[in-house]
């Protein structure tokens, strides 16, 4: 039976060596917490780093470690201290983490850590490949393993690979600053499905792929070397019942069975004149979480609304994290100082404004905090999702409590009933805190009812199932494409048909079919290989070779005028037969140029990189070299403008690959191709082309014609080949 291989930097458990024995403890953190339930419910293995470096154990311990991991269906990736330094503390947490969270001032680019990152990703790939069987599904997690999908794909092209990014994907303007941007994107694109928490991260990623790698994107599908890579957003949920049920049993506990922490909390709450309300904050100690801002905002709140002194208390749990990275040490000092100075400033005998815990607490204490706090104040500067927000709501069994949440978290997109704040606006945070502390219970219940309903429905299991289902669907998609792909059998069948046919005709598109696109159209000249292929075809008996293109007559005359093949240009306006002059296939005029050309020129002036091509009977506006988004937007604008102008003329707009062409209607590759068929009774008809204008030809040619599309695009053709090299391969079979 096939299995799922989950891969993340850290395994869902950590190992500790005590007296030569191995202890396992669950890892803290969003990814581990979320995926753990998926792992235990499914047939899966989890590949990751155990938390112990190779230097830390001898052979005997190594066997014990492997056994301990195996019990939890885990497989360790052996990493050395040097690996961890360069890969984890270095490139992952000193480069990618700050950059992806928009902390460019903390982002360091170092060649040596990049090299370690690359080699450690390879180490992960090696362990995965050792344990991978055909039919398995691979699910790679997070920013430490951006290169892994492609490393696996290279060795096992047929395997189904998913990738999920747990942190934000930054805007192109930020992402473009990293030197190895191309390698990172190519690494990710080894996957069949790429998942992000929000649509914004997804669109930032697509924009980077389009601008940096120049891949064609169709909605959320990317065409990568003739594979379709799907990109989608899957907002991660939590194990709702786990938190909800734990909170129920917590609330039912008799006093004597409560945890020490709970008893302490209760004791403190009873002190002071009034029952103080608790405001909770829980995060890993990380600069992205906005902890310092939160403290300053809380100070501002107490200054602005002194009536809450003695009545409101911030309980702040900061879990130690990445303590080896200098930025985290600086942050720790800053927070220690802030807590000290705020407590010093406001404390009374029976009340301190902030309780600060710098440690990781066991799960039951987390529940103590979630259930005891009337308000949760979560103010990240940037956060991929933020599961704490969801866990807090799930733990509010009586539906009371108020969540204040930063709009910079992925979670804020789905949790609109929370009080959403800008973490940099202290005024807003202070006012919102007051509003939260005074919110009537009915309103709290109303908001939390809606939130809980959603969290319960879209829980982590649903999230994981949705992802896996979408991944399976990509397999079906690629099977759909494989059905159409020209394989050896089809190629041979075509070759036999060609050999046995009496009259043969071949329609060959030029740009994108016989030659690749160039930045400037005049540079896409035919190569010797192209001439050789066409000459060979032309020399076959009873074979008519037609080059059929949207190009202008003069260029084609210059490049192919000395040859004997038939030439059709400007989408079927002109025809040149062997030994004859150019003749018009359709009666067309170009008197309309003078009213349309100035419009195109004005768009060119405003759109850097675009150009107007004037053909004999058509005008084309090219935007291949324009910024992709601007190009699309301007093309749409131009279309609307032109549509008004041509309303009373016999003109039409043709949308090609990064080109809009205005021409007399009725002229098309399809119409001219049909005309050519009238000459004889052809029993081998073949057409090949890559873009939209070739679809006219595919539509008009008879059913039994062989119609072949170049590239994975929507088409009415019954076959496709991946690229120009495959076009050459196919055409050289006809001999
Ligand atoms: C990354 C992204 C994204 C925290 N303290 C303790 C403890 N926790 C648990 C919480 C929660 C998890 O850790 C923290 O998850 P977050 O989502 O808040 O944040 P990150 O660790 O930064 O996670 C984040 C996430 O991945 C998932 O995709 O949401 O944006 O940065 O589950 O409960 N658990 C225990 N003791 C603690 O002291 N037991």
XYZ file of C-alpha atoms and ligand atoms in Angstrom:
774
model
C 0.000 0.000 0.000
C 1.334 3.404 -0.907
C 2.181 5.869 1.825
C 2.564 9.593 2.383
C 6.004 10.898 3.264
C 5.807 14.086 5.304
C 9.037 16.053 5.317
C 9.875 19.019 7.491
C 13.013 20.439 9.018
C 12.107 19.215 12.510
C 10.372 16.002 13.395
C 7.206 16.293 15.501
C 9.229 15.075 18.467
C 12.522 16.069 19.968
C 15.080 13.733 21.428
C 17.033 14.236 24.629
C 19.907 12.016 25.769
C 19.812 11.303 29.491
C 22.159 8.724 31.056
C 22.720 7.062 27.743
C 18.998 6.638 27.142
C 16.762 8.501 24.745
C 13.805 10.609 25.828
C 11.257 11.893 23.345
C 9.248 15.053 23.818
C 6.763 16.605 21.389
C 8.027 19.607 19.380
C 6.353 22.970 19.872
C 5.492 25.169 16.898
C 2.719 25.576 14.399
C 3.803 23.038 11.836
C 4.505 20.216 14.292
C 1.306 20.854 16.241
C -0.846 20.956 13.135
C 0.590 18.045 11.191
C 0.922 15.717 14.191
C -2.726 14.760 14.059
C -2.504 14.135 10.313
C 0.515 11.928 10.851
C -1.000 9.762 13.551
C -4.255 9.184 11.663
C -2.739 8.175 8.342
C -0.340 5.701 6.846
C 2.643 7.952 6.728
C 6.277 8.358 7.647
C 7.768 11.652 8.723
C 11.278 12.564 7.611
C 13.142 15.331 9.423
C 15.942 16.274 11.740
C 15.772 14.729 15.208
C 17.245 17.711 17.033
C 20.511 15.861 17.780
C 23.598 16.407 15.677
C 25.807 13.561 14.489
C 28.483 14.682 16.931
C 26.150 14.050 19.843
C 25.905 10.286 19.615
C 27.988 7.182 19.148
C 26.949 4.075 17.235
C 25.140 2.540 20.205
C 23.111 5.680 20.782
C 22.454 6.038 17.081
C 20.705 2.659 17.036
C 18.637 3.701 20.032
C 17.730 6.977 18.314
C 16.679 5.204 15.133
C 14.514 2.816 17.194
C 12.932 5.632 19.187
C 12.087 7.492 15.988
C 10.756 4.378 14.309
C 8.226 3.917 17.104
C 6.719 7.224 16.030
C 6.949 6.423 12.279
C 9.777 8.919 11.966
C 13.053 8.791 10.058
C 15.943 11.074 10.967
C 18.097 13.032 8.546
C 21.694 12.940 9.831
C 22.968 16.499 10.230
C 26.230 17.757 11.666
C 26.784 20.825 13.825
C 28.184 22.606 10.799
C 25.061 21.727 8.812
C 22.802 23.160 11.498
C 24.901 26.296 11.754
C 24.835 27.079 8.034
C 21.501 25.594 7.022
C 19.265 26.266 10.026
C 20.712 29.235 11.907
C 22.330 30.579 8.774
C 20.396 30.550 5.538
C 16.979 29.525 6.896
C 16.808 31.856 9.862
C 19.220 34.625 8.951
C 18.166 34.974 5.333
C 14.855 33.395 4.379
C 12.918 33.948 7.610
C 13.569 37.712 7.882
C 13.227 38.275 4.131
C 9.922 36.426 3.845
C 8.612 38.401 6.852
C 9.666 41.740 5.290
C 12.511 42.330 7.782
C 14.974 43.230 5.074
C 17.276 44.989 7.510
C 17.865 41.642 9.286
C 18.382 39.697 6.080
C 21.946 38.493 5.479
C 23.078 36.931 2.225
C 26.125 34.707 2.635
C 27.452 32.389 -0.004
C 28.686 29.830 2.528
C 25.301 29.421 4.269
C 23.591 29.157 0.887
C 25.951 26.334 -0.014
C 25.179 24.523 3.226
C 21.464 25.078 2.653
C 21.843 23.441 -0.774
C 23.819 20.482 0.546
C 21.437 19.907 3.478
C 18.452 19.955 1.137
C 20.313 17.268 -0.808
C 20.760 15.264 2.415
C 17.007 15.430 2.971
C 16.466 14.333 -0.640
C 18.782 11.347 -0.150
C 16.855 10.106 2.896
C 13.525 10.599 1.139
C 14.693 8.788 -1.982
C 15.928 5.856 0.107
C 12.475 5.456 1.598
C 10.371 6.286 -1.433
C 8.364 3.692 -3.346
C 6.496 4.174 -6.612
C 2.998 5.415 -5.973
C 3.922 7.214 -2.727
C 2.915 10.802 -2.140
C 5.451 13.315 -0.871
C 4.462 16.363 1.159
C 7.298 18.826 1.820
C 6.909 21.562 4.419
C 8.253 25.031 4.778
C 11.001 27.444 3.973
C 13.932 25.310 5.125
C 13.278 22.896 2.250
C 12.536 25.100 -0.746
C 14.945 23.177 -2.973
C 13.695 19.735 -2.012
C 10.738 19.293 -4.414
C 12.945 19.668 -7.460
C 15.720 17.482 -6.017
C 13.184 14.673 -5.589
C 11.544 15.312 -8.968
C 14.897 15.027 -10.768
C 15.421 11.494 -9.469
C 11.786 10.374 -9.418
C 9.914 12.349 -12.076
C 6.686 10.372 -11.751
C 6.154 10.904 -8.035
C 3.378 13.135 -6.708
C 4.949 16.006 -4.757
C 3.167 18.655 -2.702
C 4.763 21.625 -0.973
C 3.275 23.860 1.700
C 4.793 27.136 2.864
C 3.895 27.967 6.468
C 5.246 31.511 6.402
C 4.275 34.418 4.140
C 5.574 34.568 0.594
C 6.721 38.164 0.202
C 5.926 40.542 -2.587
C 8.072 40.327 -5.738
C 9.759 43.637 -4.831
C 11.134 42.017 -1.675
C 11.748 38.531 -3.032
C 13.710 39.803 -6.038
C 16.465 41.106 -3.735
C 17.767 37.633 -2.887
C 20.670 36.545 -5.109
C 19.572 32.897 -5.450
C 15.958 33.793 -6.286
C 15.888 31.683 -9.457
C 17.218 28.583 -7.757
C 14.683 28.924 -4.941
C 11.731 29.259 -7.304
C 12.936 26.391 -9.488
C 13.335 24.247 -6.362
C 9.752 24.899 -5.316
C 8.427 24.320 -8.823
C 9.552 20.709 -8.627
C 6.240 20.163 -6.801
C 2.925 19.373 -8.510
C 0.999 21.458 -6.010
C 2.199 24.472 -4.027
C 0.080 25.533 -1.068
C 0.049 28.836 0.821
C -2.000 30.024 3.776
C -3.591 32.959 1.929
C -4.396 34.157 -1.548
C -2.034 37.117 -1.074
C 0.990 34.843 -0.558
C -0.135 32.817 -3.559
C -0.358 35.839 -5.826
C 3.025 37.152 -4.636
C 4.538 33.797 -5.518
C 2.900 33.709 -8.958
C 4.085 37.213 -9.665
C 7.690 36.285 -8.783
C 7.531 33.169 -10.949
C 6.205 35.173 -13.870
C 8.669 38.019 -13.551
C 11.788 36.113 -12.557
C 11.429 32.878 -14.502
C 9.107 34.143 -17.230
C 6.853 31.084 -17.022
C 3.451 31.254 -18.531
C 0.660 31.393 -15.947
C -2.941 30.529 -16.534
C -5.080 31.412 -13.535
C -3.304 29.388 -10.842
C -1.551 26.963 -13.163
C 2.086 27.410 -14.078
C 3.486 25.834 -17.200
C 6.924 24.548 -16.176
C 8.879 22.608 -18.778
C 5.625 21.140 -19.948
C 4.391 20.116 -16.557
C 1.510 21.933 -14.960
C 2.251 23.135 -11.440
C -0.836 24.121 -9.497
C -0.765 26.875 -6.878
C -3.526 27.350 -4.342
C -4.293 28.679 -0.889
C -5.191 26.363 1.986
C -5.595 28.269 5.265
C -4.325 25.891 7.931
C -6.745 24.894 10.661
C -6.177 23.411 14.122
C -7.160 20.200 15.856
C -10.296 21.914 17.144
C -11.647 19.064 19.241
C -8.348 18.578 20.998
C -8.426 22.142 22.353
C -12.165 22.276 22.900
C -12.311 18.944 24.735
C -9.251 19.778 26.819
C -10.911 23.041 27.837
C -14.136 21.219 28.786
C -12.329 18.738 30.999
C -10.220 21.562 32.435
C -13.348 23.453 33.448
C -14.850 20.339 35.049
C -11.849 19.656 37.278
C -12.230 19.919 41.038
C -9.952 22.497 42.659
C -7.615 19.844 44.029
C -7.093 18.293 40.597
C -6.178 21.584 38.941
C -2.636 22.267 37.820
C -0.341 24.323 39.986
C -0.352 27.045 37.370
C -4.141 27.229 37.451
C -4.160 27.461 41.228
C -1.552 30.237 41.075
C -3.583 32.102 38.465
C -6.713 31.821 40.597
C -4.853 32.980 43.683
C -3.487 36.043 41.940
C -6.819 36.851 40.393
C -8.418 36.991 43.802
C -5.860 39.500 45.045
C -6.522 43.195 44.536
C -9.742 45.087 44.947
C -11.449 43.742 41.835
C -11.136 40.566 39.891
C -8.464 41.496 37.390
C -9.077 40.494 33.796
C -6.305 38.609 32.067
C -5.040 39.621 28.656
C -3.131 36.749 27.102
C -0.310 36.705 24.607
C 1.509 33.558 23.486
C 4.221 33.310 20.855
C 7.648 32.000 20.148
C 10.058 34.756 21.068
C 10.483 36.110 17.568
C 10.809 39.635 16.168
C 8.034 38.912 13.670
C 5.548 38.398 16.484
C 5.541 42.067 17.521
C 6.115 41.358 21.221
C 7.998 44.596 21.906
C 5.312 46.625 20.141
C 2.663 44.839 22.152
C 4.380 45.772 25.411
C 4.729 49.401 24.355
C 1.109 49.478 23.269
C 0.080 48.005 26.635
C 2.058 50.710 28.421
C 0.348 53.309 26.252
C -3.010 51.756 27.116
C -2.379 51.974 30.870
C -1.315 55.603 30.498
C -4.313 56.469 28.363
C -6.881 54.542 30.392
C -5.602 54.556 33.993
C -8.917 53.117 35.199
C -7.604 49.698 34.124
C -4.642 49.807 36.490
C -5.175 47.013 38.965
C -7.939 45.548 36.773
C -6.162 44.295 33.711
C -3.078 42.173 33.521
C -1.043 41.032 30.553
C 0.016 37.388 30.773
C 2.803 36.968 28.307
C 4.223 33.580 27.384
C 7.285 33.818 25.151
C 8.644 30.445 24.113
C 12.446 30.404 23.665
C 13.370 30.068 20.023
C 16.514 30.192 17.826
C 18.521 31.559 20.732
C 21.732 31.176 18.664
C 20.711 33.864 16.169
C 21.982 37.289 17.328
C 18.707 39.078 16.500
C 16.862 36.826 18.920
C 19.323 37.556 21.722
C 18.919 41.289 21.166
C 15.144 40.885 21.181
C 15.227 38.856 24.396
C 17.159 41.660 26.137
C 14.807 44.289 24.793
C 11.777 42.425 26.069
C 13.310 41.742 29.478
C 13.993 45.451 29.821
C 10.557 46.517 28.628
C 8.761 44.142 30.991
C 10.952 45.356 33.841
C 10.402 49.012 33.122
C 6.618 48.703 32.638
C 6.211 46.612 35.776
C 8.431 49.067 37.653
C 6.401 52.001 36.410
C 2.907 50.702 37.207
C 3.141 47.913 39.810
C 1.109 48.138 42.996
C 1.420 45.986 46.100
C -1.359 43.661 44.965
C -1.003 44.037 41.200
C 1.748 43.773 38.618
C 0.672 44.698 35.106
C 2.673 41.972 33.306
C 3.280 38.315 34.110
C 6.055 37.217 31.874
C 6.996 33.580 31.262
C 10.058 32.906 29.127
C 9.771 29.163 28.685
C 7.737 26.483 27.039
C 4.775 25.215 29.041
C 3.149 21.784 28.923
C -0.085 21.539 26.957
C -2.313 21.500 30.066
C -0.847 24.836 31.176
C -1.519 26.266 27.766
C -5.156 25.303 28.308
C -5.046 26.962 31.771
C -4.001 30.191 30.101
C -6.451 29.983 27.197
C -9.398 29.284 29.500
C -8.479 31.883 32.158
C -7.934 34.868 29.864
C -10.805 37.167 28.948
C -8.840 38.715 26.108
C -6.148 37.390 23.762
C -3.906 40.103 22.339
C -1.927 38.854 19.328
C -0.042 41.548 17.469
C 2.463 40.027 15.010
C 4.167 42.388 12.572
C 3.978 39.511 10.065
C 2.762 35.971 10.605
C 2.025 33.304 8.016
C -1.118 32.172 9.809
C -1.011 32.256 13.666
C -2.525 29.173 15.188
C -2.605 30.593 18.724
C -5.519 32.830 17.673
C -7.462 29.773 16.567
C -6.550 27.723 19.631
C -7.695 30.505 21.956
C -11.114 30.644 20.312
C -11.448 26.839 20.298
C -10.738 26.755 24.051
C -13.491 29.242 24.936
C -16.093 26.659 25.840
C -18.647 29.197 27.134
C -18.025 31.267 23.983
C -16.964 34.247 26.078
C -13.687 36.062 25.484
C -12.376 38.549 22.958
C -9.671 38.006 20.381
C -7.630 41.020 19.274
C -5.654 40.061 16.210
C -3.121 41.771 13.964
C -4.210 42.298 10.385
C -0.706 41.164 9.348
C -1.477 37.542 10.255
C -2.817 35.061 7.737
C -5.499 34.164 10.305
C -7.027 37.653 10.177
C -8.327 36.876 6.674
C -10.643 34.212 8.027
C -11.335 35.547 11.516
C -13.160 38.733 10.671
C -15.320 38.534 13.826
C -12.176 39.133 15.909
C -11.108 42.710 16.614
C -8.578 43.313 13.854
C -5.839 45.859 14.512
C -2.756 47.300 12.853
C 0.143 46.243 15.119
C 1.955 49.531 14.525
C -0.931 51.693 15.647
C -0.727 52.011 19.456
C -3.698 54.332 19.576
C -5.836 51.709 17.876
C -4.503 48.888 20.062
C -5.159 50.855 23.257
C -8.709 51.762 22.194
C -9.394 48.204 21.038
C -8.152 46.792 24.350
C -10.563 49.062 26.216
C -13.356 48.064 23.844
C -12.531 44.383 24.351
C -12.422 44.597 28.143
C -15.805 46.309 28.125
C -17.490 44.260 25.420
C -20.907 42.966 26.525
C -21.059 39.190 26.926
C -23.809 38.760 24.309
C -21.580 40.341 21.711
C -18.631 38.150 22.708
C -20.815 35.074 22.364
C -22.164 36.192 19.013
C -18.704 36.761 17.564
C -17.190 33.578 18.991
C -20.105 31.413 17.878
C -19.372 32.327 14.283
C -15.623 31.888 14.744
C -15.933 28.514 16.456
C -18.287 27.184 13.833
C -15.768 27.941 11.099
C -12.775 26.589 13.036
C -14.609 23.401 13.862
C -15.544 22.816 10.251
C -12.250 23.763 8.642
C -9.995 21.958 11.095
C -6.484 20.710 10.476
C -7.701 17.363 9.232
C -9.911 19.022 6.638
C -6.994 21.271 5.678
C -4.679 18.311 5.146
C -7.339 16.313 3.290
C -8.084 19.255 1.007
C -4.409 19.586 0.230
C -3.945 15.885 -0.483
C -7.112 15.786 -2.597
C -5.898 18.751 -4.637
C -2.553 16.995 -5.032
C -4.289 13.851 -6.271
C -6.285 15.954 -8.725
C -3.042 17.233 -10.253
C -2.185 13.599 -10.979
C -5.477 13.253 -12.870
C -4.731 16.464 -14.765
C -1.345 15.263 -15.841
C -2.901 11.968 -16.954
C -5.295 14.006 -19.106
C -2.311 15.641 -20.754
C -0.427 12.382 -21.097
C -3.371 11.021 -23.099
C -2.791 13.687 -25.734
C 0.959 13.619 -25.714
C 2.550 12.203 -28.847
C 4.291 9.043 -27.773
C 6.400 6.660 -29.857
C 3.353 4.644 -30.898
C 1.466 7.676 -32.225
C 4.595 8.933 -33.931
C 5.072 5.626 -35.714
C 1.421 5.513 -36.704
C 1.696 9.000 -38.218
C 4.898 8.068 -40.039
C 3.252 4.978 -41.568
C 0.237 7.040 -42.632
C 2.583 9.591 -44.203
C 4.444 6.876 -46.100
C 1.374 5.205 -47.462
C -0.575 8.378 -48.338
C -0.802 9.532 -51.924
C -1.167 13.287 -51.416
C 0.258 14.929 -48.348
C -0.064 18.451 -47.041
C 1.581 19.945 -43.949
C 0.710 23.305 -42.359
C 3.533 24.545 -40.162
C 3.286 27.616 -37.981
C 6.559 29.539 -37.623
C 7.094 31.449 -34.306
C 6.863 29.230 -31.242
C 6.668 26.132 -33.479
C 9.690 26.116 -35.800
C 11.743 28.693 -33.828
C 11.593 29.927 -30.227
C 10.374 33.419 -29.378
C 12.989 36.142 -29.172
C 12.755 39.478 -27.389
C 12.719 41.191 -30.771
C 10.719 39.442 -33.518
C 13.385 40.198 -36.148
C 15.856 38.055 -34.220
C 13.842 34.844 -34.605
C 15.551 33.963 -37.902
C 15.379 30.406 -39.270
C 18.410 28.279 -38.378
C 20.130 25.787 -40.645
C 18.308 23.018 -38.734
C 14.962 24.574 -39.662
C 15.937 24.785 -43.327
C 17.189 21.189 -43.271
C 13.943 19.898 -41.809
C 11.770 21.871 -44.218
C 13.936 20.965 -47.220
C 13.790 17.279 -46.381
C 10.027 17.413 -46.020
C 9.667 19.343 -49.261
C 11.731 16.735 -51.131
C 9.329 13.927 -50.219
C 7.153 12.858 -53.104
C 3.684 14.394 -53.390
C 4.245 16.496 -50.316
C 3.161 20.107 -50.040
C 4.864 22.003 -47.215
C 3.164 25.244 -46.193
C 4.690 27.698 -43.783
C 1.639 29.482 -42.379
C 2.273 32.480 -40.163
C 0.992 35.769 -38.854
C 4.302 37.392 -39.823
C 4.515 40.146 -42.408
C 5.102 39.286 -46.025
C 8.424 41.136 -46.390
C 10.206 39.354 -43.557
C 9.078 35.934 -44.743
C 10.114 36.842 -48.292
C 13.565 37.813 -46.990
C 14.006 34.584 -45.014
C 12.226 32.044 -47.211
C 11.786 33.727 -50.622
C 14.557 31.596 -52.110
C 12.893 28.351 -51.061
C 10.246 26.369 -52.863
C 7.799 25.727 -50.080
C 4.452 27.447 -50.032
C 4.290 30.534 -47.852
C 1.152 32.006 -46.275
C 1.625 35.217 -44.287
C -0.337 37.746 -42.279
C -2.753 35.069 -41.023
C -3.832 34.159 -44.527
C -3.808 37.485 -46.363
C -0.896 36.595 -48.689
C 0.113 33.447 -50.528
C 3.304 32.588 -52.359
C 3.487 29.362 -54.337
C 6.658 27.794 -55.737
C 8.069 29.919 -58.584
C 5.233 32.436 -58.435
C 4.782 35.945 -57.091
C 2.966 36.867 -53.928
C -0.774 37.063 -54.403
C -3.595 38.207 -52.171
C -5.733 35.380 -50.827
C -8.425 37.798 -49.680
C -9.442 41.201 -50.930
C -8.369 43.433 -48.076
C -7.611 47.087 -47.639
C -5.547 49.057 -45.163
C -7.116 52.494 -45.335
C -8.222 52.021 -41.723
C -4.561 52.164 -40.554
C -4.617 55.935 -40.240
C -7.319 55.911 -37.602
C -6.063 52.884 -35.601
C -2.267 53.319 -35.768
C -2.202 56.512 -33.617
C -4.144 54.692 -30.883
C -1.606 51.893 -30.851
C 1.247 54.412 -30.807
C -0.250 56.189 -27.803
C -0.436 52.865 -25.914
C 3.182 52.161 -26.847
C 4.256 55.534 -25.437
C 2.652 54.716 -22.099
C 3.766 51.084 -21.954
C 7.534 50.589 -21.729
C 8.730 47.592 -23.737
C 5.776 47.427 -26.130
C 5.987 48.003 -29.881
C 3.767 48.367 -32.919
C 4.346 46.204 -35.959
C 2.881 47.419 -39.208
C 2.142 44.648 -41.667
C 0.592 45.149 -45.102
C -2.936 44.444 -43.977
C -2.823 44.354 -40.228
C -1.406 46.190 -37.228
C 0.036 44.295 -34.278
C 0.715 45.588 -30.777
C 3.381 43.402 -29.112
C 3.785 43.320 -25.345
C 6.178 40.387 -24.851
C 8.785 42.652 -23.228
C 6.384 44.566 -21.017
C 6.040 43.904 -17.267
C 3.593 40.950 -17.349
C 0.863 42.503 -15.213
C 1.049 45.867 -16.893
C 1.098 44.155 -20.296
C -2.102 42.231 -19.561
C -3.804 45.295 -18.132
C -2.869 47.531 -21.077
C -3.840 44.835 -23.582
C -7.298 44.728 -22.000
C -7.563 48.519 -22.080
C -6.427 48.581 -25.689
C -8.951 45.918 -26.620
C -11.794 47.954 -25.134
C -10.630 51.148 -26.850
C -10.208 49.464 -30.231
C -13.510 47.612 -29.989
C -15.299 50.994 -29.956
C -13.319 52.279 -32.902
C -13.814 49.252 -35.137
C -17.501 48.849 -34.426
C -18.493 50.012 -37.909
C -15.636 48.498 -39.840
C -15.027 45.035 -41.074
C -12.161 44.569 -38.624
C -11.412 42.148 -35.813
C -8.965 41.809 -32.966
C -6.846 38.705 -32.806
C -5.270 37.798 -29.477
C -1.996 35.956 -29.972
C 0.750 35.090 -27.499
C 1.609 38.515 -25.951
C 0.318 40.302 -29.034
C -2.941 41.967 -30.080
C -3.473 42.179 -33.786
C -6.085 44.211 -35.610
C -6.943 42.904 -39.033
C -9.710 42.680 -41.559
C -12.150 40.064 -40.379
C -12.636 36.934 -42.375
C -8.924 36.509 -42.939
C -7.605 33.642 -40.857
C -5.181 30.769 -40.919
C -8.208 28.488 -40.841
C -9.814 30.002 -43.905
C -6.611 30.023 -45.945
C -5.751 26.455 -44.904
C -9.200 25.267 -46.034
C -8.663 26.960 -49.379
C -5.415 25.068 -49.890
C -7.247 21.794 -49.383
C -9.493 22.490 -52.371
C -6.615 21.926 -54.793
C -6.424 18.170 -54.390
C -7.738 15.238 -52.535
C -5.234 15.082 -49.697
C -5.155 11.872 -47.708
C -2.530 13.022 -45.193
C -3.265 16.383 -43.600
C -1.059 17.610 -40.803
C -1.086 20.938 -38.915
C 1.101 22.104 -36.063
C 1.104 25.391 -34.132
C 1.505 26.863 -30.698
C -0.842 29.764 -30.216
C -4.356 30.933 -30.339
C -4.285 31.906 -34.013
C -3.481 28.296 -34.899
C -6.679 27.178 -33.227
C -8.551 28.650 -36.252
C -6.605 26.257 -38.404
C -7.270 23.277 -36.117
C -10.977 24.069 -36.097
C -11.380 24.362 -39.856
C -9.319 21.391 -40.943
C -11.205 18.097 -41.376
C -11.642 15.630 -38.537
C -9.160 13.077 -39.831
C -6.337 15.645 -40.065
C -3.504 15.313 -37.555
C -3.556 18.446 -35.434
C -0.718 19.030 -33.008
C -0.348 21.766 -30.408
C 3.061 22.860 -29.175
C 3.088 23.176 -25.352
C 0.496 22.373 -22.694
C -2.266 24.799 -23.534
C -5.958 24.631 -24.036
C -6.572 23.379 -27.552
C -8.969 21.637 -29.888
C -6.032 19.668 -31.334
C -6.006 15.990 -30.436
C -2.265 15.864 -29.751
C 0.467 17.920 -28.235
C 4.263 17.949 -28.166
C 6.188 19.561 -25.347
C 8.452 21.965 -27.178
C 10.236 22.911 -30.366
C 12.747 20.060 -30.032
C 9.862 17.613 -30.062
C 8.460 19.397 -33.135
C 11.765 18.732 -34.908
C 11.754 15.097 -33.741
C 8.282 14.594 -35.084
C 8.840 16.281 -38.437
C 11.994 14.285 -39.110
C 9.895 11.081 -38.888
C 8.138 12.027 -42.135
C 10.508 10.591 -44.687
C 4.640 28.849 11.805
C 4.271 30.207 11.215
C 1.902 29.449 11.094
C 3.334 27.870 21.729
N 3.839 27.947 22.973
C 3.682 26.746 23.527
C 3.042 25.915 22.623
N 2.841 26.634 21.509
C 2.194 26.161 20.296
C 0.864 26.818 20.081
C 0.736 26.779 18.559
C 2.165 26.818 18.083
O 2.995 26.523 19.185
C 2.557 28.195 17.554
O 2.016 28.316 16.276
P 1.911 29.695 15.492
O 1.077 29.475 14.310
O 1.332 30.702 16.400
O 3.407 30.152 15.135
P 4.818 29.524 14.532
O 5.443 28.578 15.469
O 5.644 30.704 14.189
O 4.432 28.723 13.217
C 2.845 30.546 11.578
C 2.383 28.088 11.557
O 3.744 27.872 11.217
C 1.537 26.984 10.942
O 1.568 27.006 9.572
O 0.619 29.673 11.659
O 2.473 31.766 10.976
O 5.153 31.235 11.676
O 0.155 25.594 18.149
O -0.102 26.107 20.740
N 2.716 24.648 22.910
C 3.053 24.178 24.120
N 3.696 24.928 25.040
C 4.033 26.200 24.793
O 4.630 26.869 25.641
N 2.735 22.927 24.429
